[in-house]
């Protein structure tokens, strides 16, 4: 996106299913698990660059030896930083002990990160400072192996307040009111209760230390997750490890957040994206499974695994922004969906340029919009093929005219390129405006000044800030007659509360467009009415029942809002005419039929908490409160 936003984090889990010595003998290295986790995380670094963390658990090491290891980093390249530290630890320990380099027992008793269970996390900070304390994995410690819990997640909860109150009612004293803490402490609480339940069941039959092993063999992780998560409201894909080696990945009942897994006789591996698993383990895409909504992939201490339901699934509403922008386009399904998104925009584009392909240049920005651009070009080629057929069938063409018809192709140029060394998202708001003007370079002398249209494809248009302050000005310097900005995503109208950092109404140019149209038409009473409804719903505790803000957009067509957005983002001194073309919601669902999460476009939230958040966010906007609504 030309308007950079922060979004959903990345998770990774590896369970080595055979003894540690097996991997040393077969692959010639004690770092097999570390190397695979590094690949999984590097191939998902698009999901989080604010920080990263890993954790590792060893199975069956003798008492007196550390069995849980964790590193976290907020370095500029956190993944590299972490694994350089892991490698350094190995090199240091093996100095003078070269003969032990392939001795699994010695390695596990003397070096950290030699365990069989691995967890990784990549953080995009939508909340909280970019500090190491906010990086996952989080660790809940105990002197009992079966009560230790390590957790990381790609999640946001809309009902943090009620979850916090629940913990207090259980007798806990949480250190913070944030979803990371409340989620881990809630699962930790019911893990403790499950330990106690099994202990009470067997305490008269077995004695310690045997009783510890019996507890680990009989803990019901599905029960723990059901009791912990049944009142969660949000989008989540959570990964957890217990101190005795059992692990799980739990996915929310609407399947909002992605989670995929692969298993064979050597490993069970989980990641947020399929291409990461494909690359790291060189497996066929068909062998990679999706964790089903409301289910958890649970792996026991012996490496046996099963997908088990822990909450009742609802209608699947997986995030469509994953398909449009966040996930890697190397996933074949996502690649084809993005191409389809571009192709479906062609009729609107042709209408906007008055079908004048001869005097139109097509391009894209940023690089992530390239796949949608390819789809648009493919759609243009199909349109031209139909026009050629029509021209030939309607009459005899002279040779020169026939040559022109047969040889004509859409004009494609790389007009804007981004300097990857400059990262606008690391600057504060005061510096950003100046910074963005230096991030992009333009290609000159390919536009016929005053005659050509320029069509530029973007993933989506969120704030419109970069368009107004940078991109449109750069394109205008090329001298086009008209600039058409094309969004492969529909108009963003509502906040997201399940992970994407789009939480405040004032940030959305589509929302601003609706307000301006209402004021122009003297319909400001609609704004006041919605505000009154939202306040009343919040005060009565009924804000989760309905999204009242949807009524703000009802008076306008898709095209009216697009035209107003174009006016808003056009600088006053621009020479070229500007138009904005948005994807329609209907075409989004055609392109991504299995991923219907569209609440940021339609206001149709998949959980009651979403309605509560959108109503509260509107009240915050009206009252000038610059805070998140969840």
Coordinates of C-alpha atoms in Angstrom, one line a residue:
X1 CA 0.0 0.0 0.0
X2 CA 1.2 3.5 -0.7
X3 CA -0.3 4.4 2.6
X4 CA 1.6 2.1 4.9
X5 CA -0.4 0.4 7.7
X6 CA 0.6 -2.1 10.3
X7 CA -1.3 -5.3 10.4
X8 CA -1.4 -8.9 11.3
X9 CA 1.6 -10.7 13.0
X10 CA 3.1 -14.0 12.0
X11 CA 3.5 -17.2 13.9
X12 CA 5.5 -20.4 13.5
X13 CA 5.7 -23.7 15.3
X14 CA 7.9 -26.8 14.7
X15 CA 7.6 -30.0 16.6
X16 CA 10.4 -32.5 15.9
X17 CA 8.7 -35.9 16.2
X18 CA 11.8 -38.1 16.5
X19 CA 14.7 -38.0 19.0
X20 CA 17.1 -35.1 18.7
X21 CA 19.9 -37.5 17.7
X22 CA 18.0 -38.5 14.6
X23 CA 18.2 -35.0 13.1
X24 CA 21.9 -34.7 13.9
X25 CA 22.7 -38.0 12.2
X26 CA 20.4 -37.5 9.2
X27 CA 21.1 -33.8 8.5
X28 CA 24.6 -33.4 9.9
X29 CA 23.8 -30.5 12.2
X30 CA 22.5 -29.9 15.7
X31 CA 20.8 -26.8 14.3
X32 CA 18.2 -28.5 12.1
X33 CA 15.3 -27.1 14.1
X34 CA 16.8 -23.6 14.4
X35 CA 17.5 -23.5 10.7
X36 CA 14.0 -24.5 9.7
X37 CA 12.5 -22.0 12.1
X38 CA 14.7 -19.3 10.7
X39 CA 13.4 -20.0 7.2
X40 CA 9.8 -20.0 8.4
X41 CA 10.3 -16.6 10.0
X42 CA 12.3 -15.0 7.2
X43 CA 9.6 -16.1 4.7
X44 CA 7.0 -14.3 6.9
X45 CA 8.9 -11.2 7.7
X46 CA 6.4 -9.3 5.6
X47 CA 4.0 -9.9 8.6
X48 CA 6.1 -8.1 11.2
X49 CA 9.2 -5.9 11.3
X50 CA 8.8 -4.2 14.7
X51 CA 10.2 -7.2 16.6
X52 CA 10.5 -10.9 16.8
X53 CA 11.0 -13.7 19.3
X54 CA 11.6 -17.4 19.5
X55 CA 11.3 -20.1 22.2
X56 CA 12.4 -23.6 22.5
X57 CA 11.5 -26.5 24.8
X58 CA 13.6 -29.6 25.4
X59 CA 11.9 -32.9 26.2
X60 CA 13.0 -35.2 29.0
X61 CA 16.2 -33.4 30.1
X62 CA 17.2 -34.4 33.7
X63 CA 16.2 -32.1 36.6
X64 CA 18.7 -29.3 37.2
X65 CA 19.0 -28.5 33.5
X66 CA 17.3 -25.6 31.8
X67 CA 14.6 -26.8 29.4
X68 CA 13.0 -23.6 28.2
X69 CA 15.0 -21.0 26.2
X70 CA 13.7 -17.7 24.7
X71 CA 15.2 -14.8 22.8
X72 CA 13.4 -11.7 21.7
X73 CA 14.6 -8.7 19.7
X74 CA 13.5 -5.2 18.5
X75 CA 16.7 -4.8 16.5
X76 CA 16.3 -3.3 13.0
X77 CA 16.6 -6.8 11.6
X78 CA 15.2 -8.8 14.6
X79 CA 15.0 -12.3 13.0
X80 CA 18.6 -12.1 11.9
X81 CA 19.6 -10.7 15.3
X82 CA 18.0 -13.6 17.2
X83 CA 19.4 -16.4 15.1
X84 CA 22.9 -14.9 15.1
X85 CA 22.7 -15.0 18.9
X86 CA 21.6 -18.7 18.8
X87 CA 24.5 -19.6 16.5
X88 CA 26.9 -17.6 18.7
X89 CA 25.7 -19.6 21.7
X90 CA 26.5 -22.9 19.9
X91 CA 29.9 -21.7 18.8
X92 CA 30.9 -20.6 22.2
X93 CA 29.7 -23.9 23.9
X94 CA 31.5 -26.1 21.3
X95 CA 34.8 -24.2 21.6
X96 CA 37.0 -26.9 23.2
X97 CA 34.2 -29.5 22.9
X98 CA 34.3 -30.3 19.2
X99 CA 34.0 -34.0 19.9
X100 CA 30.6 -33.3 21.4
X101 CA 29.2 -31.5 18.3
X102 CA 27.0 -34.5 17.4
X103 CA 26.3 -35.9 20.8
X104 CA 22.6 -35.1 21.4
X105 CA 22.6 -35.8 25.1
X106 CA 25.6 -33.6 25.8
X107 CA 24.2 -30.8 23.6
X108 CA 20.8 -30.8 25.3
X109 CA 22.4 -30.8 28.8
X110 CA 24.8 -28.0 28.0
X111 CA 23.4 -25.7 25.2
X112 CA 20.2 -23.8 25.0
X113 CA 18.0 -24.1 21.9
X114 CA 18.6 -27.8 21.4
X115 CA 15.0 -28.8 22.1
X116 CA 12.4 -30.5 20.0
X117 CA 9.7 -27.9 20.2
X118 CA 10.1 -24.5 18.5
X119 CA 8.0 -21.4 18.4
X120 CA 8.5 -18.2 16.5
X121 CA 6.7 -14.9 16.3
X122 CA 6.9 -11.7 14.1
X123 CA 5.4 -8.6 15.6
X124 CA 3.7 -5.7 14.0
X125 CA 2.9 -3.4 16.9
X126 CA -0.7 -2.2 16.6
X127 CA -0.7 -1.4 20.3
X128 CA 2.0 -0.6 22.9
X129 CA 5.5 0.8 22.5
X130 CA 8.1 -1.0 20.3
X131 CA 9.9 -2.5 23.3
X132 CA 11.2 -5.9 24.0
X133 CA 8.6 -6.5 26.8
X134 CA 5.9 -6.3 24.1
X135 CA 7.4 -9.0 21.9
X136 CA 6.1 -12.5 21.9
X137 CA 6.6 -15.3 23.0
X138 CA 5.3 -14.6 26.5
X139 CA 6.3 -16.9 29.3
X140 CA 4.3 -18.0 32.3
X141 CA 6.7 -19.8 34.6
X142 CA 6.3 -22.5 37.2
X143 CA 8.5 -25.0 38.9
X144 CA 6.2 -27.8 37.6
X145 CA 6.9 -28.5 33.9
X146 CA 3.3 -29.1 33.2
X147 CA 2.3 -25.7 34.5
X148 CA 4.8 -23.7 32.4
X149 CA 3.2 -22.0 29.4
X150 CA 4.9 -20.2 26.4
X151 CA 2.6 -18.3 24.1
X152 CA 2.6 -16.2 21.0
X153 CA -0.2 -15.1 18.7
X154 CA -1.6 -13.2 15.8
X155 CA -4.6 -11.8 17.6
X156 CA -6.6 -8.8 18.9
X157 CA -9.5 -9.2 21.3
X158 CA -12.4 -6.8 21.3
X159 CA -13.5 -7.6 24.8
X160 CA -10.2 -7.1 26.8
X161 CA -12.0 -5.2 29.6
X162 CA -14.4 -8.1 30.3
X163 CA -11.6 -10.7 30.0
X164 CA -9.6 -8.6 32.5
X165 CA -12.5 -8.5 34.9
X166 CA -12.9 -12.2 34.6
X167 CA -9.3 -12.8 35.6
X168 CA -9.8 -10.5 38.6
X169 CA -13.0 -12.4 39.6
X170 CA -10.9 -15.7 39.4
X171 CA -8.6 -14.2 42.0
X172 CA -5.8 -13.1 39.8
X173 CA -4.0 -9.8 39.8
X174 CA -3.0 -9.1 36.1
X175 CA -0.1 -6.7 35.6
X176 CA -1.6 -5.1 32.5
X177 CA -5.0 -4.7 30.8
X178 CA -3.9 -5.8 27.3
X179 CA -5.0 -8.8 25.3
X180 CA -1.6 -10.4 25.3
X181 CA -1.6 -10.6 29.1
X182 CA -5.2 -11.5 29.5
X183 CA -5.1 -14.3 26.9
X184 CA -2.0 -15.9 28.4
X185 CA -3.2 -15.6 32.0
X186 CA -6.6 -17.0 31.2
X187 CA -5.2 -20.0 29.4
X188 CA -2.6 -20.3 32.2
X189 CA -5.3 -20.3 34.8
X190 CA -7.2 -23.1 33.3
X191 CA -4.0 -25.1 32.6
X192 CA -3.4 -24.8 36.3
X193 CA -6.9 -26.0 37.0
X194 CA -6.4 -28.9 34.6
X195 CA -3.2 -29.9 36.4
X196 CA -5.0 -29.8 39.7
X197 CA -7.9 -31.9 38.3
X198 CA -5.6 -34.6 37.1
X199 CA -3.5 -34.5 40.3
X200 CA -6.6 -35.0 42.4
X201 CA -7.7 -37.9 40.2
X202 CA -4.4 -39.8 40.5
X203 CA -2.8 -38.7 43.8
X204 CA -4.0 -41.7 45.7
X205 CA -2.7 -44.1 43.0
X206 CA 0.7 -42.7 42.1
X207 CA 3.4 -41.0 44.1
X208 CA 5.8 -38.2 43.0
X209 CA 7.9 -38.0 40.9
X210 CA 5.9 -40.6 38.8
X211 CA 2.8 -38.5 39.4
X212 CA 4.3 -35.7 37.4
X213 CA 4.5 -37.9 34.3
X214 CA 1.0 -39.2 34.9
X215 CA -0.3 -35.6 35.0
X216 CA 1.5 -34.8 31.7
X217 CA 0.1 -37.9 30.0
X218 CA -3.5 -37.1 31.1
X219 CA -3.8 -33.3 30.7
X220 CA -6.7 -32.5 28.3
X221 CA -5.5 -29.6 26.3
X222 CA -8.8 -29.4 24.3
X223 CA -10.6 -28.9 27.6
X224 CA -8.2 -26.2 28.7
X225 CA -8.7 -24.3 25.5
X226 CA -12.5 -24.7 25.6
X227 CA -12.7 -23.3 29.1
X228 CA -10.2 -20.5 28.3
X229 CA -11.4 -19.3 25.0
X230 CA -15.2 -19.7 25.0
X231 CA -15.7 -16.0 25.9
X232 CA -13.0 -14.6 23.6
X233 CA -14.3 -12.1 21.1
X234 CA -11.8 -11.3 18.4
X235 CA -9.6 -12.7 15.7
X236 CA -6.8 -15.0 16.7
X237 CA -4.4 -17.7 15.7
X238 CA -2.6 -18.6 18.9
X239 CA 0.4 -20.9 19.4
X240 CA 1.3 -22.3 22.7
X241 CA 3.8 -24.7 24.2
X242 CA 3.8 -26.3 27.7
X243 CA 6.9 -27.0 29.7
X244 CA 6.5 -30.8 29.1
X245 CA 6.4 -30.4 25.3
X246 CA 2.7 -30.5 24.4
X247 CA 1.8 -27.7 22.0
X248 CA -1.2 -26.2 20.3
X249 CA -2.3 -23.8 17.6
X250 CA -5.9 -22.4 18.2
X251 CA -7.9 -20.5 15.5
X252 CA -10.8 -18.3 16.2
X253 CA -14.4 -19.6 15.4
X254 CA -14.8 -17.3 12.3
X255 CA -11.4 -18.1 10.9
X256 CA -10.4 -14.5 10.7
X257 CA -6.7 -15.1 11.3
X258 CA -4.8 -17.6 9.1
X259 CA -3.1 -20.7 10.3
X260 CA -1.8 -23.6 8.2
X261 CA 0.1 -26.8 9.0
X262 CA 2.0 -29.7 7.5
X263 CA 2.9 -33.0 9.1
X264 CA 5.0 -36.1 8.3
X265 CA 6.9 -38.7 10.3
X266 CA 9.7 -36.2 11.2
X267 CA 7.9 -32.9 11.9
X268 CA 4.7 -31.1 12.6
X269 CA 5.0 -27.5 11.4
X270 CA 2.6 -24.5 11.6
X271 CA 2.8 -21.0 10.0
X272 CA 0.6 -18.1 9.1
X273 CA 1.3 -18.6 5.4
X274 CA 1.5 -21.6 3.2
X275 CA 4.5 -20.4 1.1
X276 CA 6.7 -20.3 4.3
X277 CA 6.0 -24.0 4.9
X278 CA 6.5 -24.8 1.2
X279 CA 9.9 -23.1 1.2
X280 CA 11.2 -24.3 4.5
X281 CA 10.2 -28.0 4.0
X282 CA 10.0 -28.3 0.2
X283 CA 6.5 -29.9 0.3
X284 CA 3.6 -29.8 -2.2
X285 CA 1.0 -27.1 -1.5
X286 CA -1.6 -29.9 -1.5
X287 CA 0.0 -31.4 1.6
X288 CA -0.4 -28.2 3.6
X289 CA -3.7 -28.1 5.5
X290 CA -5.6 -25.2 7.0
X291 CA -6.5 -25.2 10.7
X292 CA -10.2 -25.1 10.7
X293 CA -12.1 -22.3 12.4
X294 CA -12.9 -23.0 16.1
X295 CA -10.4 -25.9 16.0
X296 CA -6.9 -26.3 17.5
X297 CA -4.1 -28.5 16.2
X298 CA -3.0 -30.1 19.4
X299 CA 0.3 -32.0 19.6
X300 CA 1.0 -34.1 22.7
X301 CA 4.3 -34.7 24.5
X302 CA 5.0 -37.7 22.2
X303 CA 4.5 -35.8 19.0
X304 CA 1.1 -37.3 18.1
X305 CA -1.3 -34.6 16.7
X306 CA -5.0 -34.1 16.0
X307 CA -7.2 -31.2 15.0
X308 CA -9.9 -30.8 17.6
X309 CA -12.8 -28.4 18.0
X310 CA -12.6 -26.3 21.2
X311 CA -15.3 -23.7 20.4
X312 CA -18.2 -23.8 18.1
X313 CA -17.3 -22.5 14.6
X314 CA -19.4 -19.7 13.2
X315 CA -19.7 -18.5 9.5
X316 CA -16.2 -18.4 8.1
X317 CA -15.1 -14.8 7.6
X318 CA -11.4 -15.0 7.0
X319 CA -9.7 -11.7 6.4
X320 CA -9.8 -10.6 2.8
X321 CA -7.0 -8.2 3.3
X322 CA -4.7 -11.2 3.6
X323 CA -5.6 -12.0 0.0
X324 CA -5.4 -8.4 -1.2
X325 CA -2.2 -7.4 0.4
X326 CA -0.7 -9.0 3.6
X327 CA 0.1 -12.5 2.6
X328 CA 2.8 -13.4 0.0
X329 CA 1.5 -13.7 -3.5
X330 CA 3.7 -16.7 -4.0
X331 CA 0.8 -18.7 -2.6
X332 CA -0.9 -19.9 -5.9
X333 CA -4.4 -19.3 -4.7
X334 CA -3.6 -15.8 -3.5
X335 CA -1.7 -15.1 -6.8
X336 CA -4.7 -16.0 -8.8
X337 CA -7.1 -14.1 -6.6
X338 CA -5.0 -10.9 -6.9
X339 CA -4.9 -11.3 -10.7
X340 CA -8.7 -11.7 -10.7
X341 CA -9.1 -8.5 -8.6
X342 CA -7.1 -6.6 -11.3
X343 CA -9.0 -8.1 -14.2
X344 CA -12.4 -7.3 -12.6
X345 CA -11.5 -3.6 -12.5
X346 CA -11.1 -3.3 -16.3
X347 CA -14.7 -2.2 -17.2
X348 CA -14.5 0.6 -14.7
X349 CA -11.0 1.7 -15.9
X350 CA -12.1 1.7 -19.6
X351 CA -15.1 3.8 -18.8
X352 CA -12.9 6.3 -16.9
X353 CA -10.4 6.7 -19.8
X354 CA -13.3 6.9 -22.3
X355 CA -11.9 3.7 -23.9
X356 CA -8.9 5.7 -25.2
X357 CA -6.3 2.9 -24.9
X358 CA -4.1 4.6 -27.5
X359 CA -3.5 7.5 -25.2
X360 CA -3.3 5.7 -21.9
X361 CA -0.3 4.4 -20.0
X362 CA -0.7 1.8 -17.3
X363 CA 1.5 1.3 -14.2
X364 CA 1.3 0.3 -10.5
X365 CA 2.6 1.3 -7.1
X366 CA 3.8 -0.2 -4.7
X367 CA 5.4 -3.5 -5.7
X368 CA 2.8 -5.5 -3.9
X369 CA 0.2 -4.2 -6.4
X370 CA 2.1 -5.9 -9.3
X371 CA 0.0 -9.1 -9.3
X372 CA -3.3 -7.1 -9.5
X373 CA -1.6 -5.1 -12.3
X374 CA -0.9 -8.2 -14.3
X375 CA -4.5 -9.2 -13.9
X376 CA -5.6 -5.8 -15.2
X377 CA -3.3 -6.1 -18.2
X378 CA -4.7 -9.6 -18.9
X379 CA -8.2 -8.2 -18.8
X380 CA -7.2 -5.4 -21.2
X381 CA -5.7 -7.9 -23.6
X382 CA -9.0 -9.9 -23.5
X383 CA -10.9 -6.7 -24.2
X384 CA -8.7 -5.9 -27.2
X385 CA -9.0 -9.5 -28.5
X386 CA -12.8 -9.0 -28.6
X387 CA -12.4 -5.6 -30.3
X388 CA -10.1 -7.1 -32.9
X389 CA -12.6 -9.9 -33.6
X390 CA -15.4 -7.4 -33.9
X391 CA -13.5 -5.1 -36.3
X392 CA -12.6 -8.0 -38.5
X393 CA -16.1 -9.5 -38.6
X394 CA -17.8 -6.1 -39.3
X395 CA -16.0 -5.4 -42.5
X396 CA -13.0 -5.7 -44.8
X397 CA -10.0 -3.7 -43.3
X398 CA -7.2 -2.3 -45.4
X399 CA -3.9 -3.9 -44.8
X400 CA -2.4 -0.9 -42.9
X401 CA -5.5 -0.7 -40.7
X402 CA -5.5 -4.4 -40.1
X403 CA -1.8 -4.3 -39.1
X404 CA -2.6 -1.6 -36.6
X405 CA -5.6 -3.5 -35.1
X406 CA -3.7 -6.7 -34.8
X407 CA -0.5 -5.2 -33.4
X408 CA -1.9 -2.8 -30.8
X409 CA -1.0 -3.5 -27.2
X410 CA -1.7 -1.7 -24.0
X411 CA 1.0 0.8 -23.1
X412 CA 2.7 -0.4 -19.9
X413 CA 5.5 1.5 -18.1
X414 CA 7.2 1.5 -14.7
X415 CA 6.3 5.1 -13.8
X416 CA 6.9 5.2 -10.0
X417 CA 9.5 3.1 -8.1
X418 CA 10.1 3.1 -4.3
X419 CA 13.5 3.5 -2.8
X420 CA 13.6 0.4 -0.5
X421 CA 16.2 1.9 1.7
X422 CA 13.8 4.6 2.9
X423 CA 11.1 3.3 5.2
X424 CA 8.3 5.9 5.8
X425 CA 6.7 3.8 8.6
X426 CA 9.6 4.4 11.0
X427 CA 9.0 8.2 11.1
X428 CA 6.6 10.0 13.3
X429 CA 3.6 11.9 11.8
X430 CA 5.4 15.3 11.9
X431 CA 8.3 13.9 9.8
X432 CA 6.3 11.7 7.5
X433 CA 5.0 14.3 5.1
X434 CA 8.5 15.4 4.3
X435 CA 9.8 11.8 4.2
X436 CA 7.3 10.4 1.7
X437 CA 8.3 13.0 -1.0
X438 CA 11.8 11.4 -1.1
X439 CA 10.7 7.8 -1.0
X440 CA 9.6 7.5 -4.6
X441 CA 11.4 8.1 -8.0
X442 CA 9.6 8.8 -11.3
X443 CA 10.3 7.7 -14.9
X444 CA 10.3 10.7 -17.2
X445 CA 9.8 11.1 -21.0
X446 CA 7.4 8.2 -21.5
X447 CA 4.2 10.3 -21.3
X448 CA 2.8 12.5 -24.1
X449 CA 2.3 15.7 -22.2
X450 CA -1.2 17.0 -22.2
X451 CA -2.5 14.1 -24.2
X452 CA -2.0 10.8 -22.2
X453 CA -4.0 9.4 -19.4
X454 CA -2.1 7.6 -16.6
X455 CA -3.6 4.7 -14.8
X456 CA -1.8 3.6 -11.6
X457 CA -2.9 0.4 -9.7
X458 CA -2.6 0.4 -5.9
X459 CA -3.5 -2.3 -3.4
X460 CA -5.9 -0.1 -1.5
X461 CA -6.4 3.5 -0.5
X462 CA -6.6 4.0 3.2
X463 CA -5.8 7.6 4.3
X464 CA -5.0 9.1 0.9
X465 CA -2.1 11.0 2.5
X466 CA 0.7 9.6 0.3
X467 CA -1.4 10.2 -2.8
X468 CA -2.1 13.8 -1.9
X469 CA 1.4 14.7 -0.7
X470 CA 3.6 12.7 -2.9
X471 CA 2.4 10.4 -5.6
X472 CA -0.1 12.6 -7.4
X473 CA 2.4 15.5 -7.5
X474 CA 5.1 13.2 -8.9
X475 CA 2.8 11.9 -11.6
X476 CA 1.6 15.4 -12.4
X477 CA 5.2 16.4 -13.2
X478 CA 5.1 13.9 -16.1
X479 CA 2.5 16.0 -17.8
X480 CA -0.5 13.7 -18.2
X481 CA -4.0 14.9 -19.1
X482 CA -5.6 12.7 -16.5
X483 CA -4.5 10.5 -13.6
X484 CA -6.6 7.6 -12.6
X485 CA -5.7 5.9 -9.3
X486 CA -7.1 2.4 -9.2
X487 CA -7.6 0.5 -5.9
X488 CA -7.7 -3.3 -6.0
X489 CA -9.6 -3.2 -2.7
X490 CA -13.0 -1.6 -2.1
X491 CA -13.5 1.6 -0.2
X492 CA -12.3 1.3 3.4
X493 CA -15.1 2.8 5.5
X494 CA -14.9 1.2 8.9
X495 CA -12.3 0.4 11.6
X496 CA -10.7 -3.0 12.0
X497 CA -10.4 -4.4 15.5
X498 CA -9.0 -7.9 14.7
X499 CA -5.5 -7.0 13.9
X500 CA -5.0 -4.4 11.2
X501 CA -4.0 -1.0 12.6
X502 CA -7.0 0.8 11.1
X503 CA -8.8 1.8 14.3
X504 CA -9.8 5.5 14.0
X505 CA -12.4 6.9 11.7
X506 CA -10.5 10.1 11.0
X507 CA -7.8 8.0 9.1
X508 CA -10.1 6.8 6.4
X509 CA -10.5 9.0 3.3
X510 CA -13.7 7.2 2.4
X511 CA -15.2 8.2 5.8
X512 CA -14.1 11.8 5.2
X513 CA -15.7 11.7 1.8
X514 CA -19.0 10.7 3.3
X515 CA -18.9 13.5 5.9
X516 CA -18.2 16.1 3.2
X517 CA -21.0 14.9 1.0
X518 CA -23.4 15.0 3.9
X519 CA -22.4 18.6 4.7
X520 CA -22.6 19.6 1.0
X521 CA -26.2 18.3 0.9
X522 CA -27.2 19.8 4.2
X523 CA -27.7 16.3 5.7
X524 CA -25.6 16.8 8.8
X525 CA -28.5 15.8 11.0
X526 CA -27.7 12.2 9.9
X527 CA -24.3 12.5 11.7
X528 CA -25.9 13.8 14.9
X529 CA -28.5 11.1 14.8
X530 CA -25.9 8.4 14.5
X531 CA -23.8 9.9 17.3
X532 CA -26.9 9.9 19.6
X533 CA -27.7 6.3 18.7
X534 CA -24.1 5.2 19.4
X535 CA -24.0 7.0 22.8
X536 CA -27.3 5.5 23.8
X537 CA -26.2 2.0 22.8
X538 CA -23.0 2.3 24.7
X539 CA -24.7 3.6 27.9
X540 CA -27.3 0.9 27.8
X541 CA -24.7 -1.9 27.1
X542 CA -26.3 -2.7 23.7
X543 CA -23.5 -1.4 21.4
X544 CA -22.6 -4.9 20.3
X545 CA -26.1 -5.5 18.8
X546 CA -25.9 -3.2 15.7
X547 CA -23.4 -1.1 13.7
X548 CA -25.2 2.2 13.6
X549 CA -22.4 3.9 11.6
X550 CA -23.5 2.0 8.4
X551 CA -26.3 4.6 8.0
X552 CA -23.6 7.3 7.3
X553 CA -22.9 5.8 3.9
X554 CA -26.5 4.9 2.9
X555 CA -27.3 8.1 1.0
X556 CA -24.4 7.7 -1.5
X557 CA -23.5 5.5 -4.4
X558 CA -20.1 3.8 -4.7
X559 CA -19.3 6.2 -7.6
X560 CA -20.3 9.3 -5.6
X561 CA -17.9 8.4 -2.8
X562 CA -15.1 7.6 -5.3
X563 CA -15.5 11.1 -7.0
X564 CA -15.4 12.8 -3.6
X565 CA -12.3 10.9 -2.6
X566 CA -10.7 12.0 -5.8
X567 CA -11.5 15.7 -4.9
X568 CA -10.1 15.3 -1.4
X569 CA -6.7 13.8 -2.4
X570 CA -6.2 16.2 -5.3
X571 CA -3.8 19.0 -4.4
X572 CA -5.1 22.5 -5.3
X573 CA -2.2 23.3 -7.6
X574 CA -2.3 20.0 -9.6
X575 CA -2.6 20.4 -13.4
X576 CA -4.0 17.0 -14.4
X577 CA -7.6 15.9 -13.8
X578 CA -7.7 13.1 -11.1
X579 CA -10.1 10.2 -10.8
X580 CA -10.2 7.3 -8.3
X581 CA -11.5 3.9 -9.2
X582 CA -12.3 1.4 -6.3
X583 CA -12.9 -2.3 -6.5
X584 CA -16.6 -3.2 -5.7
X585 CA -17.4 -5.4 -2.8
X586 CA -19.3 -7.7 -5.2
X587 CA -16.2 -8.2 -7.4
X588 CA -14.1 -8.7 -4.2
X589 CA -16.2 -11.7 -3.3
X590 CA -16.0 -13.0 -6.9
X591 CA -12.2 -12.9 -6.8
X592 CA -11.9 -14.3 -3.2
X593 CA -15.0 -16.5 -2.8
X594 CA -13.6 -18.5 0.2
X595 CA -12.5 -15.4 2.2
X596 CA -15.5 -13.3 2.9
X597 CA -14.2 -11.1 5.7
X598 CA -15.1 -7.6 4.5
X599 CA -16.1 -5.6 7.6
X600 CA -13.7 -2.7 6.9
X601 CA -15.6 -2.3 3.6
X602 CA -19.2 -3.1 4.5
X603 CA -19.4 -2.7 8.3
X604 CA -20.6 -6.3 8.6
X605 CA -18.5 -7.4 11.6
X606 CA -18.0 -11.2 12.2
X607 CA -18.4 -10.9 16.0
X608 CA -20.6 -8.8 18.3
X609 CA -17.4 -7.1 19.6
X610 CA -16.9 -5.5 16.2
X611 CA -20.2 -3.7 16.4
X612 CA -19.2 -2.4 19.9
X613 CA -15.9 -1.2 18.6
X614 CA -17.3 0.6 15.5
X615 CA -19.9 2.5 17.6
X616 CA -17.4 3.4 20.2
X617 CA -14.9 4.6 17.5
X618 CA -17.5 6.9 16.0
X619 CA -18.2 8.4 19.4
X620 CA -14.5 8.9 19.9
X621 CA -14.3 10.7 16.6
X622 CA -17.2 13.0 17.4
X623 CA -15.8 13.8 20.8
X624 CA -12.3 14.4 19.4
X625 CA -10.7 11.5 21.3
X626 CA -7.6 10.1 19.5
X627 CA -7.6 6.7 21.1
X628 CA -8.4 3.2 20.0
X629 CA -11.9 1.9 20.6
X630 CA -10.7 -1.5 21.9

